[in-house]
Short mmCIF file of C-alpha atoms and ligand atoms in Angstrom, two decimals:
data_model
loop_
_atom_site.label_atom_id
_atom_site.label_comp_id
_atom_site.label_asym_id
_atom_site.label_seq_id
_atom_site.Cartn_x
_atom_site.Cartn_y
_atom_site.Cartn_z
CA MET A 1 -15.70 13.28 23.44
CA ARG A 2 -17.16 10.67 21.90
CA ASP A 3 -13.88 7.71 21.15
CA THR A 4 -14.73 8.02 16.98
CA ILE A 5 -12.66 5.70 15.22
CA ARG A 6 -11.03 10.10 13.97
CA ASN A 7 -10.13 10.85 17.53
CA GLN A 8 -8.19 7.69 17.10
CA LEU A 9 -6.22 8.76 14.24
CA ASP A 10 -5.95 11.74 15.03
CA GLN A 11 -4.73 10.45 18.63
CA ASP A 12 -1.89 7.31 17.88
CA GLY A 13 -1.66 7.52 13.98
CA TYR A 14 -3.47 4.11 12.74
CA VAL A 15 -6.50 2.47 14.29
CA VAL A 16 -7.37 -1.15 14.72
CA LEU A 17 -11.37 -2.31 13.38
CA GLU A 18 -10.96 -5.95 13.84
CA ASP A 19 -13.18 -8.50 11.47
CA PHE A 20 -14.17 -5.78 9.30
CA LEU A 21 -14.41 -9.01 7.00
CA ARG A 22 -15.61 -11.91 7.05
CA PRO A 23 -13.79 -14.98 6.67
CA ALA A 24 -14.89 -16.11 3.11
CA GLU A 25 -15.32 -13.37 2.48
CA CYS A 26 -10.34 -13.05 3.31
CA ASP A 27 -11.24 -16.26 1.53
CA GLU A 28 -12.73 -14.91 -0.92
CA LEU A 29 -9.86 -12.27 -1.72
CA LEU A 30 -6.68 -14.75 -0.99
CA ALA A 31 -7.89 -16.60 -3.83
CA ALA A 32 -8.18 -13.73 -6.23
CA GLY A 33 -4.69 -12.81 -4.83
CA VAL A 34 -2.99 -16.34 -5.90
CA GLU A 35 -5.12 -16.03 -9.06
CA LEU A 36 -2.94 -13.68 -9.65
CA ALA A 37 1.02 -14.66 -8.76
CA MET A 38 0.00 -17.61 -11.10
CA GLN A 39 -0.34 -15.21 -13.71
CA ALA A 40 2.69 -13.05 -12.87
CA HIS A 41 5.00 -16.02 -14.76
CA GLU A 42 2.77 -15.02 -18.20
CA ASN A 43 4.63 -12.18 -17.89
CA ASP A 44 7.37 -11.44 -19.49
CA GLN A 45 8.79 -8.94 -18.13
CA LYS A 46 9.85 -9.68 -13.25
CA CYS A 47 10.41 -6.69 -11.78
CA VAL A 48 11.34 -7.01 -8.40
CA PHE A 49 10.52 -4.83 -5.96
CA SER A 50 12.78 -3.96 -2.39
CA THR A 51 12.10 -0.95 0.03
CA THR A 52 15.57 -1.99 1.08
CA GLY A 53 17.42 -0.91 -2.94
CA LYS A 54 17.02 1.36 -5.79
CA GLN A 55 16.28 -1.26 -8.45
CA GLN A 56 12.57 0.09 -8.18
CA LEU A 57 13.27 3.71 -8.30
CA GLN A 58 15.16 3.09 -11.60
CA ASP A 59 12.51 1.64 -13.23
CA LYS A 60 10.27 2.53 -15.40
CA TYR A 61 7.99 -0.27 -14.77
CA PHE A 62 7.08 0.92 -11.34
CA ILE A 63 5.44 4.99 -12.45
CA GLU A 64 3.99 3.05 -15.35
CA SER A 65 1.94 0.75 -13.06
CA ASN A 66 -0.28 3.52 -11.96
CA ASP A 67 -3.51 1.63 -14.13
CA LYS A 68 -2.38 -1.07 -14.26
CA ILE A 69 -1.58 -4.55 -13.16
CA SER A 70 2.21 -5.05 -12.42
CA TYR A 71 3.53 -7.23 -10.70
CA PHE A 72 6.59 -7.15 -8.17
CA PHE A 73 8.75 -9.85 -7.22
CA GLU A 74 10.23 -10.32 -3.97
CA ALA A 75 14.46 -9.58 -4.70
CA ASP A 76 15.30 -12.97 -3.06
CA ALA A 77 12.64 -14.86 -5.51
CA PHE A 78 16.27 -14.78 -7.44
CA GLY A 79 19.94 -16.68 -7.93
CA PRO A 80 22.49 -14.17 -8.97
CA ASP A 81 21.40 -16.10 -12.42
CA GLY A 82 18.54 -15.02 -12.77
CA ALA A 83 16.32 -17.81 -12.22
CA LEU A 84 13.39 -18.35 -10.58
CA GLN A 85 14.74 -20.18 -6.76
CA VAL A 86 11.37 -19.99 -5.32
CA ASP A 87 8.23 -22.14 -6.63
CA PRO A 88 6.36 -19.45 -8.98
CA SER A 89 2.75 -19.56 -6.52
CA VAL A 90 5.80 -17.55 -3.66
CA SER A 91 7.97 -15.69 -6.39
CA LEU A 92 5.89 -12.37 -6.20
CA ASN A 93 6.48 -9.78 -2.95
CA LYS A 94 3.05 -7.46 -4.55
CA VAL A 95 1.01 -6.36 -6.98
CA GLY A 96 -0.53 -2.92 -7.68
CA HIS A 97 -0.76 0.00 -8.56
CA ALA A 98 -4.65 -0.35 -10.23
CA LEU A 99 -6.48 -3.65 -9.10
CA HIS A 100 -9.37 -0.95 -6.93
CA LEU A 101 -9.60 -0.11 -10.57
CA LEU A 102 -9.74 -2.79 -13.31
CA HIS A 103 -9.80 -6.03 -11.01
CA PRO A 104 -13.58 -7.20 -10.38
CA ILE A 105 -12.86 -8.67 -7.35
CA PHE A 106 -10.31 -5.71 -5.24
CA ARG A 107 -13.14 -3.18 -6.62
CA CYS A 108 -16.20 -5.26 -5.07
CA TYR A 109 -15.05 -4.37 -2.29
CA THR A 110 -12.63 -0.96 -2.42
CA TYR A 111 -15.92 0.60 -3.22
CA SER A 112 -17.91 -1.26 -1.02
CA ASP A 113 -20.18 0.19 1.34
CA ARG A 114 -19.00 -0.85 4.83
CA VAL A 115 -15.63 1.38 2.75
CA LYS A 116 -17.89 4.32 2.37
CA ALA A 117 -18.93 4.30 5.98
CA VAL A 118 -15.67 3.97 6.88
CA CYS A 119 -14.93 7.03 4.69
CA ARG A 120 -17.24 8.77 6.32
CA GLU A 121 -16.44 8.49 10.23
CA LEU A 122 -13.23 9.70 9.04
CA GLY A 123 -14.68 12.84 7.94
CA PHE A 124 -13.77 12.57 4.30
CA LYS A 125 -16.04 15.04 1.95
CA GLU A 126 -14.14 13.53 -1.31
CA PRO A 127 -12.61 11.21 -0.80
CA SER A 128 -10.81 8.39 -3.49
CA VAL A 129 -8.70 6.22 -3.95
CA VAL A 130 -5.59 5.86 -5.52
CA GLN A 131 -3.42 3.27 -5.82
CA SER A 132 -4.24 -0.34 -4.07
CA MET A 133 -1.42 -3.10 -3.87
CA TYR A 134 -1.25 -6.81 -3.11
CA ILE A 135 0.75 -7.88 -0.70
CA TYR A 136 2.36 -11.45 -1.08
CA LYS A 137 5.01 -11.02 2.29
CA ASN A 138 5.17 -15.25 1.33
CA PRO A 139 6.92 -17.43 4.05
CA GLY A 140 10.81 -17.47 3.61
CA VAL A 141 10.83 -14.87 0.61
CA GLY A 142 8.98 -11.79 1.76
CA GLY A 143 11.18 -8.83 2.00
CA GLU A 144 11.09 -6.23 4.76
CA VAL A 145 8.98 -3.46 4.84
CA VAL A 146 12.29 -0.45 6.09
CA ALA A 147 10.38 2.24 8.55
CA HIS A 148 8.00 5.40 6.27
CA GLN A 149 5.29 7.16 5.63
CA ASP A 150 2.96 7.06 3.39
CA ALA A 151 3.04 10.79 2.79
CA THR A 152 6.72 10.00 1.60
CA TYR A 153 5.39 8.60 -1.99
CA LEU A 154 2.16 9.60 -1.89
CA TYR A 155 1.96 13.43 -0.29
CA THR A 156 -1.27 15.52 -0.29
CA GLU A 157 -1.43 19.24 1.59
CA PRO A 158 -3.13 20.11 4.15
CA LEU A 159 -5.03 16.57 4.33
CA PRO A 160 -2.51 13.43 4.49
CA PRO A 161 -3.43 10.00 2.78
CA VAL A 162 -5.78 7.69 5.10
CA GLY A 163 -4.39 3.71 4.04
CA PHE A 164 -6.49 0.34 4.30
CA TRP A 165 -5.06 -2.86 5.11
CA ILE A 166 -6.39 -5.70 4.64
CA PRO A 167 -4.72 -9.29 6.23
CA LEU A 168 -6.09 -12.18 4.61
CA GLU A 169 -4.12 -14.60 6.80
CA ASP A 170 -3.39 -13.94 11.00
CA ALA A 171 -0.22 -11.84 10.44
CA THR A 172 1.19 -12.39 13.30
CA ILE A 173 5.05 -11.14 15.17
CA GLN A 174 6.65 -13.85 12.99
CA ASN A 175 5.49 -13.42 10.55
CA GLY A 176 5.78 -10.25 8.91
CA CYS A 177 3.25 -8.21 11.18
CA LEU A 178 3.38 -4.44 11.47
CA TRP A 179 4.77 -1.92 14.20
CA MET A 180 4.20 1.20 14.19
CA LEU A 181 5.56 4.09 15.45
CA ARG A 182 1.99 5.46 17.40
CA GLY A 183 2.06 9.83 17.75
CA SER A 184 4.42 9.56 14.95
CA HIS A 185 2.49 11.07 12.95
CA LYS A 186 2.42 14.01 14.12
CA SER A 187 5.89 14.61 13.76
CA GLY A 188 5.33 16.23 10.66
CA VAL A 189 6.04 14.11 7.17
CA HIS A 190 10.17 13.49 6.97
CA ARG A 191 11.47 12.72 3.74
CA ARG A 192 10.09 12.22 0.01
CA LEU A 193 10.06 10.83 -2.50
CA ILE A 194 9.59 13.29 -5.51
CA ARG A 195 9.31 12.78 -9.97
CA ASN A 196 13.50 13.66 -10.34
CA PRO A 197 13.43 17.20 -12.16
CA ASP A 198 16.81 16.82 -13.57
CA LYS A 199 16.10 16.43 -16.76
CA ASP A 200 19.31 15.07 -18.25
CA LYS A 201 19.51 11.94 -20.04
CA GLU A 202 22.63 10.66 -18.01
CA SER A 203 20.10 10.06 -14.54
CA LYS A 204 19.18 6.92 -14.98
CA GLN A 205 17.16 7.80 -11.36
CA ALA A 206 13.50 8.52 -12.56
CA LEU A 207 12.46 8.80 -8.75
CA ILE A 208 14.92 10.88 -6.13
CA TYR A 209 14.31 10.94 -2.59
CA ASP A 210 14.64 14.74 -1.08
CA THR A 211 16.78 13.50 2.22
CA PRO A 212 18.50 10.84 3.39
CA SER A 213 16.11 8.23 5.35
CA PRO A 214 15.23 9.53 8.89
CA ILE A 215 17.13 6.59 11.55
CA TYR A 216 14.61 5.28 13.97
CA PRO A 217 14.94 3.45 16.89
CA SER A 218 13.04 -0.54 17.13
CA SER A 219 12.25 -0.39 20.14
CA SER A 220 10.08 2.63 19.53
CA PHE A 221 7.34 0.42 17.57
CA THR A 222 4.92 -1.47 19.03
CA PRO A 223 4.25 -4.38 16.90
CA ILE A 224 0.00 -4.59 15.87
CA PRO A 225 -0.20 -8.56 15.32
CA VAL A 226 -4.32 -9.02 13.98
CA SER A 227 -6.31 -11.60 13.01
CA ARG A 228 -7.50 -12.48 9.42
CA GLY A 229 -10.42 -8.76 8.46
CA THR A 230 -9.50 -6.75 11.29
CA LEU A 231 -8.83 -3.15 8.79
CA VAL A 232 -5.93 -1.41 10.62
CA LEU A 233 -6.67 2.48 9.32
CA ILE A 234 -3.14 4.17 9.48
CA HIS A 235 -2.67 7.61 9.06
CA GLY A 236 -0.73 9.06 5.78
CA ASN A 237 1.63 10.32 9.00
CA VAL A 238 2.75 7.71 11.38
CA VAL A 239 6.12 5.80 11.00
CA HIS A 240 5.33 2.17 10.51
CA LYS A 241 7.18 -1.01 9.13
CA SER A 242 7.42 -4.87 8.20
CA ALA A 243 9.54 -7.74 9.45
CA PRO A 244 10.43 -10.61 6.56
CA ASN A 245 8.78 -12.97 7.30
CA LYS A 246 10.69 -15.93 8.22
CA SER A 247 8.70 -18.30 9.01
CA GLU A 248 6.75 -20.91 7.53
CA LYS A 249 3.22 -19.28 6.59
CA SER A 250 2.22 -16.67 4.23
CA ARG A 251 0.72 -13.22 5.07
CA HIS A 252 -1.22 -11.71 2.61
CA ALA A 253 -2.67 -8.67 2.42
CA TYR A 254 -4.77 -5.91 0.92
CA THR A 255 -4.54 -2.31 0.81
CA PHE A 256 -5.41 0.68 -0.67
CA HIS A 257 -4.83 4.94 0.21
CA VAL A 258 -7.39 7.37 0.30
CA ILE A 259 -6.75 11.15 -0.50
CA GLU A 260 -9.11 13.97 0.15
CA LYS A 261 -9.64 15.47 -2.78
CA LYS A 262 -12.25 18.52 -1.82
CA ASP A 263 -9.50 21.87 -0.65
CA ASN A 264 -6.37 19.36 -0.80
CA ALA A 265 -3.95 18.99 -2.74
CA TYR A 266 -2.51 16.96 -4.33
CA SER A 267 1.43 16.78 -5.86
CA PRO A 268 2.57 16.72 -8.88
CA ASP A 269 5.47 15.69 -8.22
CA ASN A 270 4.07 12.45 -6.69
CA TRP A 271 5.96 9.63 -8.19
CA LEU A 272 1.95 7.96 -9.16
CA GLN A 273 0.41 10.56 -10.77
CA GLU A 274 -3.42 10.62 -12.03
CA GLY A 275 -3.86 9.67 -15.74
CA GLU A 276 -7.24 8.68 -18.29
CA ASN A 277 -6.86 5.26 -17.38
CA ALA A 278 -6.62 5.26 -13.54
CA PRO A 279 -8.74 8.16 -12.56
CA PHE A 280 -9.00 9.58 -9.21
CA LEU A 281 -12.49 8.62 -8.79
CA ASP A 282 -15.43 9.52 -5.94
CA LEU A 283 -15.27 7.09 -4.28
CA TYR A 284 -18.71 7.78 -3.05
CA THR A 285 -20.28 7.76 -6.11
CA THR A 286 -18.49 5.00 -7.34
CA PRO A 287 -20.37 1.65 -8.89
CA GLN A 288 -18.54 -1.09 -7.29
CA MET A 289 -19.10 -2.50 -10.69
CA ILE A 290 -16.78 -2.07 -13.40
FE1 FE2 B 1 2.87 1.92 4.20
#
């Protein structure tokens, strides 16, 4: 059997494709990400994103970011008094979740012929990009992303989503590269984040997990250090994580998720829903230009 990226994704749960973007292309996306960080401070609302706490679950801001370019700050960027204690340029955790629709540069790369070719290789019939994020992982404050499956957040069946993850700077063990639990995508979806069916107004959490977080042995994870411009394809069911960035180098990355729309159900319980301003467009026919 030919060793296709589809076979490799089926076998390992991830695929590493080096030199997917050229250095100048990484630089263009990096500059756009840095510009977003500077614009973030013109925005009054400061929402902290953390995968270790529950703060984002209680925040409407997160759910309503499906059709916006919204800013999420690092928890460690603020002191106990709420004042920013790092330089504004390194205070963001991420920006999301509609860069692929609303931002001319991110849109251009998301709907590129190269991305379409990868989707065809993977066998997508009606692929659709449903969310996008610029992730900063800034030096010192860049937080941990705990072990998880992307299908916990974006549940589709029978086919899970595929994550496209592209570091724009070299991703190393020191600055928080991905770590994969190879083969774990064959063990089903371990838990889900769902919209809280409890309509009780006393209930503050709009989103809840259906089960506690599983414990994964840290010795089972493989680090995936890659140079910038590499595309890492992430099977929706593979368990992965990244460590906090304790180094002095940032690790910016652009990432988006593709679902299959043909004969595949998108869960109405997912936090992210298709909206008038955030349609799940057909990737093969969506123009790169806004
Ligand atoms: Fe993930």
